[in-house]
PDB file of C-alpha atoms and ligand atoms in Angstrom:
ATOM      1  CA  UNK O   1      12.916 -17.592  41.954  1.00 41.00           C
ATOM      2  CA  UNK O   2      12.333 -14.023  40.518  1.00 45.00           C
ATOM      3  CA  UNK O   3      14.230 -13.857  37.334  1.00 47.00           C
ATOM      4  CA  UNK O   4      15.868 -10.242  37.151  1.00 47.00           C
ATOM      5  CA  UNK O   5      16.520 -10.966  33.260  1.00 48.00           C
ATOM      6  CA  UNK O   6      13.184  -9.846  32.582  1.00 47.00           C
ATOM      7  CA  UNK O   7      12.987  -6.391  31.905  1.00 47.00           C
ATOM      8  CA  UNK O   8      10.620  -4.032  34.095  1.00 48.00           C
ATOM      9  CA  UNK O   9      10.584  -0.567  33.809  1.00 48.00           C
ATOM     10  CA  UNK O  10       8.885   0.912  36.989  1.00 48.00           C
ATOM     11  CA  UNK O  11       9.319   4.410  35.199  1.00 50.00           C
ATOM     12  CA  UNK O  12       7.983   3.575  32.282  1.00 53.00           C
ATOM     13  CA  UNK O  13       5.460   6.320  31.777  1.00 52.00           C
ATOM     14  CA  UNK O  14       2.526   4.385  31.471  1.00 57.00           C
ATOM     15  CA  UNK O  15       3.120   2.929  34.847  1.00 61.00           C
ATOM     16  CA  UNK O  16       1.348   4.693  37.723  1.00 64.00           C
ATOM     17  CA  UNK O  17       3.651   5.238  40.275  1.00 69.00           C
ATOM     18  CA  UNK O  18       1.421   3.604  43.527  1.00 90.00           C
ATOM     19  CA  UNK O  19       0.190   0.635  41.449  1.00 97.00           C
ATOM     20  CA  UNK O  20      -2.923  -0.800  42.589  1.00 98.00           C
ATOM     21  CA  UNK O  21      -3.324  -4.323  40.897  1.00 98.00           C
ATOM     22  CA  UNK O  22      -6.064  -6.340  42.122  1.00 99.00           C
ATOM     23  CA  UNK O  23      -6.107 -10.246  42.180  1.00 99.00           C
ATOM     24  CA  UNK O  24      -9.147 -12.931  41.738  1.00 99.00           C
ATOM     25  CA  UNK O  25      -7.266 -15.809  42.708  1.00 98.00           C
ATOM     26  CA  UNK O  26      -8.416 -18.899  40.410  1.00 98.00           C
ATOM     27  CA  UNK O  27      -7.911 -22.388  40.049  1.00 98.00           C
ATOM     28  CA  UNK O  28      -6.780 -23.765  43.431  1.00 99.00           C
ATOM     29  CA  UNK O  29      -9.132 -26.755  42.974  1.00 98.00           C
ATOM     30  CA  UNK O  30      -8.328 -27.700  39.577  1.00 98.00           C
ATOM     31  CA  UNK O  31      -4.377 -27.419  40.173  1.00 98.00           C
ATOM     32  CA  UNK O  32      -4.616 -29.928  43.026  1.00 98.00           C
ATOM     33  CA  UNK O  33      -7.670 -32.094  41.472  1.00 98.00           C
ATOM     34  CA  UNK O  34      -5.464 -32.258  38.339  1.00 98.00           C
ATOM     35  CA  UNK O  35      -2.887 -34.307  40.482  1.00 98.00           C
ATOM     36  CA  UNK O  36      -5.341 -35.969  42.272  1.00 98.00           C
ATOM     37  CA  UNK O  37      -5.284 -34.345  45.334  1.00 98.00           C
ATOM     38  CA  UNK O  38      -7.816 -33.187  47.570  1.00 98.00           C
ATOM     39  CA  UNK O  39      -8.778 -29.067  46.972  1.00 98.00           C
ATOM     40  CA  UNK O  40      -7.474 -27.753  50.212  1.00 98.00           C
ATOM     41  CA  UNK O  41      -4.046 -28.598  49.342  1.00 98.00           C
ATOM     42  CA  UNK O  42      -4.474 -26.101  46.087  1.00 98.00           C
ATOM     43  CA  UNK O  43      -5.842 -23.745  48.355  1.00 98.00           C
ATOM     44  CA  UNK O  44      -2.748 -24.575  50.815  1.00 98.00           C
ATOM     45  CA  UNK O  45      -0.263 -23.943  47.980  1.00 98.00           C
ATOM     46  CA  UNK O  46      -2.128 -20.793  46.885  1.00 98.00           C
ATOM     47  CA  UNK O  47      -1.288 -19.122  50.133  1.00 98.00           C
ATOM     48  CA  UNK O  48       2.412 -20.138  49.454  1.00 98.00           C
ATOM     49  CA  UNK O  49       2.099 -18.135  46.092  1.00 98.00           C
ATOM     50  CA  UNK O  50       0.514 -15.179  48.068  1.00 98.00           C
ATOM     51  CA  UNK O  51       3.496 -15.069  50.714  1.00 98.00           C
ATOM     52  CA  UNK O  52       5.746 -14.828  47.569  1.00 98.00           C
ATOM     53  CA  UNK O  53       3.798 -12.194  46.024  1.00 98.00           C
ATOM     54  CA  UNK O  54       3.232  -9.858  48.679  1.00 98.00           C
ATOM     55  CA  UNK O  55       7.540 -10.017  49.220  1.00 98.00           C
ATOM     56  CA  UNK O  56       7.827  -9.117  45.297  1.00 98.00           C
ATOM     57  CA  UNK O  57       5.444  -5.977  45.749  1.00 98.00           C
ATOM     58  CA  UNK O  58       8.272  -3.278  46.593  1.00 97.00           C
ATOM     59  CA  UNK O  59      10.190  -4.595  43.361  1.00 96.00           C
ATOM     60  CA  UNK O  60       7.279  -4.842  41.250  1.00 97.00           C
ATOM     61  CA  UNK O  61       5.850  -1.224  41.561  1.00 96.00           C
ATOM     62  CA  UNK O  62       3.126  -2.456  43.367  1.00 98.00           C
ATOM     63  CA  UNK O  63       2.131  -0.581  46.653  1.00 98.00           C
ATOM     64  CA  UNK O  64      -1.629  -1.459  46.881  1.00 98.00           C
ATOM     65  CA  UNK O  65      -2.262  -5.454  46.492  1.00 98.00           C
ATOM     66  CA  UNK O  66      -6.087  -6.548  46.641  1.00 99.00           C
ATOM     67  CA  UNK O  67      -6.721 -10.507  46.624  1.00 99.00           C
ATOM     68  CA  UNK O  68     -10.278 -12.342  46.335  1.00 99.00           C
ATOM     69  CA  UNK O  69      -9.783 -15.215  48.446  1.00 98.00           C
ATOM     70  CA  UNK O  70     -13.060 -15.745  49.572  1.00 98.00           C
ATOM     71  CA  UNK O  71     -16.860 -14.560  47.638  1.00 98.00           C
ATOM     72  CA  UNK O  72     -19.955 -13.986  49.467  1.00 98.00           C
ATOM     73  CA  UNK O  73     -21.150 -17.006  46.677  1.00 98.00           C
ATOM     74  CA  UNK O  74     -18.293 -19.682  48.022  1.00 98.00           C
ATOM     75  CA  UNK O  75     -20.290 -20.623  51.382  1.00 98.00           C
ATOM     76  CA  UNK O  76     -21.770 -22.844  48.774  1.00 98.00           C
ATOM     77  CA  UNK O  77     -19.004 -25.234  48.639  1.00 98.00           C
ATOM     78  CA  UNK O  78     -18.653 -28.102  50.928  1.00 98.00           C
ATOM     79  CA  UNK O  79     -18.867 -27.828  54.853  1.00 98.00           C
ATOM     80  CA  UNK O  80     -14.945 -29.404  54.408  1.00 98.00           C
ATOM     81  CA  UNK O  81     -13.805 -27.017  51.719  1.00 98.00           C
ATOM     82  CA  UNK O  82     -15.278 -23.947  53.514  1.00 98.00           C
ATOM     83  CA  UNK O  83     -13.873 -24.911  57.144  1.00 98.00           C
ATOM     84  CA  UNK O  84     -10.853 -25.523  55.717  1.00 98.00           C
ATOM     85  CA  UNK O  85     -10.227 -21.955  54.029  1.00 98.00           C
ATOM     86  CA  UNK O  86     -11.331 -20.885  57.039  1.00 98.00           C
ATOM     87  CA  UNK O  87      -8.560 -22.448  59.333  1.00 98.00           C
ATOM     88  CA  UNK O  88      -5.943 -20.944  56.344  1.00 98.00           C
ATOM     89  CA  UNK O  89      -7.091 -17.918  56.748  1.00 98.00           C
ATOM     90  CA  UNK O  90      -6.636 -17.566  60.258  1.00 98.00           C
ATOM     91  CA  UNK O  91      -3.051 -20.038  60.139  1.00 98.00           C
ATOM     92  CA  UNK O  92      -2.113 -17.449  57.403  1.00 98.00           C
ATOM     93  CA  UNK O  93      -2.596 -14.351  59.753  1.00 98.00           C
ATOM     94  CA  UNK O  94      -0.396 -15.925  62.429  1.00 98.00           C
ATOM     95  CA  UNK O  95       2.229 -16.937  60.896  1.00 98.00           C
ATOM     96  CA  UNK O  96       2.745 -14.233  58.633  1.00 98.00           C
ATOM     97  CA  UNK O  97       2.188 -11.516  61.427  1.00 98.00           C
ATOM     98  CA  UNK O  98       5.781 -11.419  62.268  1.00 98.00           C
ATOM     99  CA  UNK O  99       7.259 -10.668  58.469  1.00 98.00           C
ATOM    100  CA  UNK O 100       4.204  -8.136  57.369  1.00 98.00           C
ATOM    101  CA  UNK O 101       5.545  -6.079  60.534  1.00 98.00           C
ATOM    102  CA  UNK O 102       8.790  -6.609  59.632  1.00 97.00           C
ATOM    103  CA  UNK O 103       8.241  -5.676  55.819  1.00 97.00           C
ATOM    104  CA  UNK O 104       5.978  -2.695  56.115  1.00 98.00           C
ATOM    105  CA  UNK O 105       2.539  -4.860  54.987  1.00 98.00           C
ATOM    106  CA  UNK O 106      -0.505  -3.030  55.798  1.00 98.00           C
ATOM    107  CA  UNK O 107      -2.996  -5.670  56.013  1.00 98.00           C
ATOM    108  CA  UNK O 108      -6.723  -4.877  55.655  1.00 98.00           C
ATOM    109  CA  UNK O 109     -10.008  -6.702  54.817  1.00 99.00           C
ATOM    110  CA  UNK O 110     -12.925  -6.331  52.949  1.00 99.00           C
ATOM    111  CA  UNK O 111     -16.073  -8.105  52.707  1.00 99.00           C
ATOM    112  CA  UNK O 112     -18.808  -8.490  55.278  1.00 98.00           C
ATOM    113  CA  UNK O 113     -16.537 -10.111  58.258  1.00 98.00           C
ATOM    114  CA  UNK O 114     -19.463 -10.452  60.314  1.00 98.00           C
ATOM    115  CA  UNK O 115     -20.620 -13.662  59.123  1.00 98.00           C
ATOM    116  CA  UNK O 116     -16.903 -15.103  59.962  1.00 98.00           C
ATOM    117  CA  UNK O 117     -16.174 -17.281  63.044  1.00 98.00           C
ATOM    118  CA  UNK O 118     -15.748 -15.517  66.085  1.00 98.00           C
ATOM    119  CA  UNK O 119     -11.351 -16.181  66.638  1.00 98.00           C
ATOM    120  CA  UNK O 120     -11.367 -15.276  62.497  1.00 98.00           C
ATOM    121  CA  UNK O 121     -12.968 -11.979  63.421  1.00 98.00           C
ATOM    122  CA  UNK O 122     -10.614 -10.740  66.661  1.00 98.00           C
ATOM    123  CA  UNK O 123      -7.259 -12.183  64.520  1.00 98.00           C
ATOM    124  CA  UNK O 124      -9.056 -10.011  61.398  1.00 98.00           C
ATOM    125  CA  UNK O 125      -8.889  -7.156  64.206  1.00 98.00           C
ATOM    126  CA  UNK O 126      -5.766  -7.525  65.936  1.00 98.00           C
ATOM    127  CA  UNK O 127      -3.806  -7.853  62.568  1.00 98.00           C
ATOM    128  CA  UNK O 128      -5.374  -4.856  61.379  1.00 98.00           C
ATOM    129  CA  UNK O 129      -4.181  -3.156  64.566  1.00 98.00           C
ATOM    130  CA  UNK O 130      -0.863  -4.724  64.659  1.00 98.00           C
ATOM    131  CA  UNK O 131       0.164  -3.072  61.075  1.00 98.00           C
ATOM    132  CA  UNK O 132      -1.733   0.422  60.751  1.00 98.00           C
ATOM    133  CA  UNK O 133       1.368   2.141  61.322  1.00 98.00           C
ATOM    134  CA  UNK O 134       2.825   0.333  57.706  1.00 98.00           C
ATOM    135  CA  UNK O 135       2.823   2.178  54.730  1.00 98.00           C
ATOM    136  CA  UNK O 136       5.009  -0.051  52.387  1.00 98.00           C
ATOM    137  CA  UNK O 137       2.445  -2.475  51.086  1.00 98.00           C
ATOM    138  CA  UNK O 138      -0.863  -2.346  51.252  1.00 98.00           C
ATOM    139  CA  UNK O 139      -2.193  -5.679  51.160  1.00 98.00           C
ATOM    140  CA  UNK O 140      -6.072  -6.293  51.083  1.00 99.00           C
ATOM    141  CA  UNK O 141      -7.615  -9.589  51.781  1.00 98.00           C
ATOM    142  CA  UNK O 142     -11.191  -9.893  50.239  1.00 99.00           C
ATOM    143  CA  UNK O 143     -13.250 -12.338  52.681  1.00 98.00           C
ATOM    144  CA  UNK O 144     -16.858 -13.135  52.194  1.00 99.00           C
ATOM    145  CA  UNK O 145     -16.283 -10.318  49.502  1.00 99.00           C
ATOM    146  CA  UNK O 146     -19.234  -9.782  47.140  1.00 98.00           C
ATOM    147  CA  UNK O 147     -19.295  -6.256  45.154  1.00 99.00           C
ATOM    148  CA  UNK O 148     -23.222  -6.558  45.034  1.00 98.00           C
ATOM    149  CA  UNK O 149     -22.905  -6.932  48.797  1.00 98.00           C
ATOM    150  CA  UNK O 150     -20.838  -4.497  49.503  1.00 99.00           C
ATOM    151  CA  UNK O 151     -22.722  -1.877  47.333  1.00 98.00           C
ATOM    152  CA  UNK O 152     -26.310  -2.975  49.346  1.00 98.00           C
ATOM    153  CA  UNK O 153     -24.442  -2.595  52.411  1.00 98.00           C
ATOM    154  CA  UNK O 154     -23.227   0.840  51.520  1.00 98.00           C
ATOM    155  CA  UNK O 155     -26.435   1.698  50.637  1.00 98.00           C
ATOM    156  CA  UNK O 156     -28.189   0.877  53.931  1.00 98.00           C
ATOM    157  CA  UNK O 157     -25.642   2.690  55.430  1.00 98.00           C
ATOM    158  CA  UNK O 158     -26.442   5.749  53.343  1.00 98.00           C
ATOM    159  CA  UNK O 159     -30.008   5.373  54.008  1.00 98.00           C
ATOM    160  CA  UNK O 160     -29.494   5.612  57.757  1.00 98.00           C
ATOM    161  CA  UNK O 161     -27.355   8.392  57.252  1.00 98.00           C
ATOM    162  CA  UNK O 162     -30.233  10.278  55.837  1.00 98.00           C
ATOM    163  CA  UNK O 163     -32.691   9.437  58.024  1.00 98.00           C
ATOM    164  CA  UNK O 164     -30.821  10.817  60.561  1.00 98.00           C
ATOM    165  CA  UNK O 165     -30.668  13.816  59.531  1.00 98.00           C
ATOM    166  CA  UNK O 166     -26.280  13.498  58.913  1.00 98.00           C
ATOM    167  CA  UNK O 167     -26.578  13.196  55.583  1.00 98.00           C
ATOM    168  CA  UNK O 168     -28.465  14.650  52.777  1.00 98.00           C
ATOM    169  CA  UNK O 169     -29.992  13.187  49.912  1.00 98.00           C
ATOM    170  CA  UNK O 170     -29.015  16.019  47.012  1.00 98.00           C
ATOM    171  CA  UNK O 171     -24.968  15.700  48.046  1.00 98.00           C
ATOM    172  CA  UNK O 172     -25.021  12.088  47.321  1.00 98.00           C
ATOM    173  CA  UNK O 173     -22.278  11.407  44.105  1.00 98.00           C
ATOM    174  CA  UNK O 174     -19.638   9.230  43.457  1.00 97.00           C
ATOM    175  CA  UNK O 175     -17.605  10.422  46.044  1.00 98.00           C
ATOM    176  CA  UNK O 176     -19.704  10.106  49.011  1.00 98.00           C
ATOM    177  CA  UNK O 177     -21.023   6.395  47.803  1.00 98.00           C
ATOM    178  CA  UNK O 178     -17.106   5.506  47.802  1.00 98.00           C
ATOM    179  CA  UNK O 179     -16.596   6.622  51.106  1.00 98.00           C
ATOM    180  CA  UNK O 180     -19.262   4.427  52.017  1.00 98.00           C
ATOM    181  CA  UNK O 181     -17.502   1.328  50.655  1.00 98.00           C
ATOM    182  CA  UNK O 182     -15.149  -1.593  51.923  1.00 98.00           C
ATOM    183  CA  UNK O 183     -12.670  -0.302  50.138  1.00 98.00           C
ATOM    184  CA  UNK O 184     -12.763   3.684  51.200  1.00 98.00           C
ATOM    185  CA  UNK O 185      -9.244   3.793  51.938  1.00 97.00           C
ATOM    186  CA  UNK O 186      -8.059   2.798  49.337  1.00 98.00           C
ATOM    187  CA  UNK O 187      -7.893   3.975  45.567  1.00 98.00           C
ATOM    188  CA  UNK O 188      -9.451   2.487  42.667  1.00 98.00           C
ATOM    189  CA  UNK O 189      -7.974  -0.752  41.091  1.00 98.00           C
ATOM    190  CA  UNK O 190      -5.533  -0.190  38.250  1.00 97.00           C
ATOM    191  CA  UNK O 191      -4.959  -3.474  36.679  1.00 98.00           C
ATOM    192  CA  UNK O 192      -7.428  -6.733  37.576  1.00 98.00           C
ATOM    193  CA  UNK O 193      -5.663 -10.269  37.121  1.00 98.00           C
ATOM    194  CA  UNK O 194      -7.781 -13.067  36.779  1.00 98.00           C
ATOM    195  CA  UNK O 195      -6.393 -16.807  37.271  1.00 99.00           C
ATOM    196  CA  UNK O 196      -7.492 -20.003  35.737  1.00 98.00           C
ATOM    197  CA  UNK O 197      -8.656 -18.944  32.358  1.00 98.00           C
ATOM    198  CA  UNK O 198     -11.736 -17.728  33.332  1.00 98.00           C
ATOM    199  CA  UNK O 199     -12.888 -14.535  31.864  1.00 98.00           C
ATOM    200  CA  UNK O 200     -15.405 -13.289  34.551  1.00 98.00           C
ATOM    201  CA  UNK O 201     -15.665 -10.854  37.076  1.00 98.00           C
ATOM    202  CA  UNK O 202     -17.479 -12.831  39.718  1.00 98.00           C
ATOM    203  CA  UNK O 203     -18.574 -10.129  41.759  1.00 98.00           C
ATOM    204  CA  UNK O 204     -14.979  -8.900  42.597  1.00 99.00           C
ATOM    205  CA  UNK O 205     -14.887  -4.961  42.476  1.00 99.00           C
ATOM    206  CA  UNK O 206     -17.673  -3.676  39.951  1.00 98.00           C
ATOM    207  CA  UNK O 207     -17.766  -0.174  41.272  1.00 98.00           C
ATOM    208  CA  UNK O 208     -14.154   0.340  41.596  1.00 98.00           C
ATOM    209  CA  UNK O 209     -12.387  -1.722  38.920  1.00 98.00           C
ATOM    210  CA  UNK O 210     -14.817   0.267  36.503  1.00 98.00           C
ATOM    211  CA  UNK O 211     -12.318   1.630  34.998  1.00 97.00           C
ATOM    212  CA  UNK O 212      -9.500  -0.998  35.280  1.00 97.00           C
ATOM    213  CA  UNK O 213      -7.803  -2.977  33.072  1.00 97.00           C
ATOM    214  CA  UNK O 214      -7.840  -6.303  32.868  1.00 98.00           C
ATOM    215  CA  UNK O 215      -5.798  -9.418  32.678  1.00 98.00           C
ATOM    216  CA  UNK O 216      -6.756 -12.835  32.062  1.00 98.00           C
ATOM    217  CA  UNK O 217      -4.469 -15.968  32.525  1.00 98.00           C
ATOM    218  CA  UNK O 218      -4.860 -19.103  31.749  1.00 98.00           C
ATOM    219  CA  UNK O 219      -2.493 -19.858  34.614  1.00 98.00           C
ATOM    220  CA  UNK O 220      -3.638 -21.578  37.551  1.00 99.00           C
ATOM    221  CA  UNK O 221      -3.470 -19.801  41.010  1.00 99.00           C
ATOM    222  CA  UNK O 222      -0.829 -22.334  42.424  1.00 99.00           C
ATOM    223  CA  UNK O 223       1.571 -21.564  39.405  1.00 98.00           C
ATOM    224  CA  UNK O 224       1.044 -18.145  39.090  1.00 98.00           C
ATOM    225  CA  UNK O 225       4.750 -16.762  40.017  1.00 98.00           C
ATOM    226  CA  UNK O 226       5.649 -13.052  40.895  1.00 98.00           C
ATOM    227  CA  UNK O 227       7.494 -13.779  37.328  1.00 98.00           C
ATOM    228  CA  UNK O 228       4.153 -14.117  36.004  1.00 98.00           C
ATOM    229  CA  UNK O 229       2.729 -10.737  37.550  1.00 98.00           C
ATOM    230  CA  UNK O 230       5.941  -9.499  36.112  1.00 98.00           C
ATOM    231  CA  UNK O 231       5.230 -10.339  32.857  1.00 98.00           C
ATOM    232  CA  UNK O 232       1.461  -9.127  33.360  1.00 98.00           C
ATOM    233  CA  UNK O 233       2.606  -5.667  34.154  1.00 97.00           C
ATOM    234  CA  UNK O 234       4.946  -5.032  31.582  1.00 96.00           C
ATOM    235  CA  UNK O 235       1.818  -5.716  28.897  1.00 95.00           C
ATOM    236  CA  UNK O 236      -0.279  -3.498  31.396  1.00 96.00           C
ATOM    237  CA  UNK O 237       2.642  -0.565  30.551  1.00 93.00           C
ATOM    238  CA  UNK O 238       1.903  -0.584  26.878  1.00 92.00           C
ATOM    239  CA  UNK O 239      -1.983  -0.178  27.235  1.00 86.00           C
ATOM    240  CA  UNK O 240      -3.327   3.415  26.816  1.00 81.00           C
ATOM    241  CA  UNK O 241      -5.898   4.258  29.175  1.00 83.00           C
ATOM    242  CA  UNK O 242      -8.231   6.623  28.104  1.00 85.00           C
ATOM    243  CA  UNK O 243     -10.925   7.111  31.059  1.00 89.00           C
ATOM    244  CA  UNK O 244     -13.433   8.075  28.164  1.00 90.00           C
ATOM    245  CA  UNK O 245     -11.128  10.681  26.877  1.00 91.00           C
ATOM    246  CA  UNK O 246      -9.110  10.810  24.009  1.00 90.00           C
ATOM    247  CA  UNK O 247      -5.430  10.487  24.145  1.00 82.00           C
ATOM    248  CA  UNK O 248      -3.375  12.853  21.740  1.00 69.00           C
TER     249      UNK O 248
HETATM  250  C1  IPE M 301      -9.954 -20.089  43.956  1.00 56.37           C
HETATM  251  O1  IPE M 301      -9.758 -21.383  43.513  1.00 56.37           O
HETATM  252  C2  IPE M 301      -9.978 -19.980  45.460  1.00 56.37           C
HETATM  253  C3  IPE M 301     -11.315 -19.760  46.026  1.00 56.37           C
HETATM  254  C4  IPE M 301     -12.393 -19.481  45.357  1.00 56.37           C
HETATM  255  C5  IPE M 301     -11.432 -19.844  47.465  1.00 56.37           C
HETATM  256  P1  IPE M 301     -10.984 -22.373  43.286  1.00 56.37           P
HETATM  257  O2  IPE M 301     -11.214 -23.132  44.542  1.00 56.37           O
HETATM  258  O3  IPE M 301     -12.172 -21.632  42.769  1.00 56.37           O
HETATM  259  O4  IPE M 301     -10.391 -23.331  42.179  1.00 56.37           O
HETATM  260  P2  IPE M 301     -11.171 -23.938  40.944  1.00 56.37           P
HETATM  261  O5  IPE M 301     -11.780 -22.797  40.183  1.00 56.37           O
HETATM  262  O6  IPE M 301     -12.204 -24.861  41.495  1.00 56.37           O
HETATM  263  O7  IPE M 301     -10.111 -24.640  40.166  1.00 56.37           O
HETATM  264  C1  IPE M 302     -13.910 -16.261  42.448  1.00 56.37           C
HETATM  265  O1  IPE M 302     -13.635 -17.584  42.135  1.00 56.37           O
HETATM  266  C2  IPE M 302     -13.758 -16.047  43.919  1.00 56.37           C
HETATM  267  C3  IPE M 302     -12.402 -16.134  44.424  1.00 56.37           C
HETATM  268  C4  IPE M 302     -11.311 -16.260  43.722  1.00 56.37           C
HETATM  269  C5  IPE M 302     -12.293 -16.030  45.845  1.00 56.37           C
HETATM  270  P1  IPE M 302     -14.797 -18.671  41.997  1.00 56.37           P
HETATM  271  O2  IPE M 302     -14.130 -19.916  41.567  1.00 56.37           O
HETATM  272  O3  IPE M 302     -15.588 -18.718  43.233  1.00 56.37           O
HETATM  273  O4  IPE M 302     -15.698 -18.034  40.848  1.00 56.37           O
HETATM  274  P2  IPE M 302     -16.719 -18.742  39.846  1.00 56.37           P
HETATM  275  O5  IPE M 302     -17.651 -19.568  40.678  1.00 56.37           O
HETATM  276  O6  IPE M 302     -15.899 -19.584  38.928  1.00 56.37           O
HETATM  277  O7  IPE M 302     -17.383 -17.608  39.135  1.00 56.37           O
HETATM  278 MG1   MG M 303     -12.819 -21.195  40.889  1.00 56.37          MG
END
């Protein structure tokens, strides 16, 4: 399945050593509508490609993995289509509890969990729990994700802080509105990958893919291979980042 043919250079200069490469999964519906099937069973063979991923990570380079699998815009879909990703969700956290222990997955999630169902919430908790102690991969699971949301939630947060007296207004920068995000524990994206062919952001990220790369494919979630994020980082190695600089 992962063809070792292909070339990957995980010392190539240009590739940061703790990769952080951040995913919006894409075209789930069209893959299966394509064959005529209903969406959930795109969605269903999406979470296949994500088992297969997360395994690769170690060989890829990539210690930090971040996945959009659910915006704070998709409640809009169908009552079917939403339950249903809900009921993965959860099915995905129990059966892959056993081999993220095993593996050294860290699993996390961002996104405001407090809209979720009440058994999606405790199995969001006890998985967290279950792998702090991991360190190998960091896998991140964007749920009712929006970056506009996050950044308003932050902000209230903030707010209170300074009302209260813990916080004060002056010493607020970049730094301290990170810490104040979803994502504070983890470091800023360095490559996003967007499915499907669509060349949008959709919400995922905006403060900290700012300075990102990114990737689009005009593969479709449920084909997208860890051969294909192969392929993806290898181009990624030959970009020169600049971060507003200029590179000799
Ligand atoms: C991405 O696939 C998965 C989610 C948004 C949950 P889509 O369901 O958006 O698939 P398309 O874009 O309709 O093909
Ligand atoms: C983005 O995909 C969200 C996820 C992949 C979870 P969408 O399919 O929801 O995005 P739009 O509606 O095409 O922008
Ligand atoms: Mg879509």
């Amino acid at each position: 399945m992962f063809d070792k043919s292909v070339p990957h250079d995980r010392d190539h200069p240009a590739l940061p050593r703790d990769l952080h490469v951040a995913v919006i999964m894409d075209g789930n519906g069209r893959w299966a509508q394509n064959r005529g099937w209903p969406r959930l069973v795109g969605h269903r063979k999406g979470a296949e490609q994500v088992r297969k991923l997360v395994e690769m990570c170690p060989e890829l380079g990539i210690r930090y993995l971040t996945l959009y699998a659910f915006s704070t815009e998709n409640w809009k879909r169908s009552t079917e289509e939403v339950l249903g990703l809900m009921s993965l969700f959860a099915r995905y956290i129990r059966r892959e509890a056993g081999r993220m222990k095993r593996e050294g997955v860290r699993l996390r999630f961002i996104g405001d969990r407090t809209r979720l169902n009440d058994d999606l919430q405790m199995l969001i908790q006890w998985i967290e729990t279950e792998t702090a102690g991991n360190d190998r991969v960091h896998l991140t699971v964007a749920l009712n994700y929006g970056g506009r949301d996050e950044i308003t939630r932050a902000t209230r947060a903030i707010a209170r802080d300074v009302a209260a007296g813990k916080l004060d207004a002056d010493d607020i920068n970049d730094d301290v509105l990170s810490r104040y995000l979803d994502t504070r524990q983890l470091p800023d994206p360095d490559l996003v990958v967007r499915t499907s062919g669509e060349t949008r952001v959709s919400n995922f990220l905006p403060w900290q893919a700012a300075y990102s790369e990114y990737v689009f494919t005009a593969t479709l979630w449920p084909d997208f291979t860890p051969l294909s994020m192969q392929n993806i980082l290898n181009d990624f190695a030959k970009r020169e980042r600049r971060f507003g600089g200029v590179n000799a």
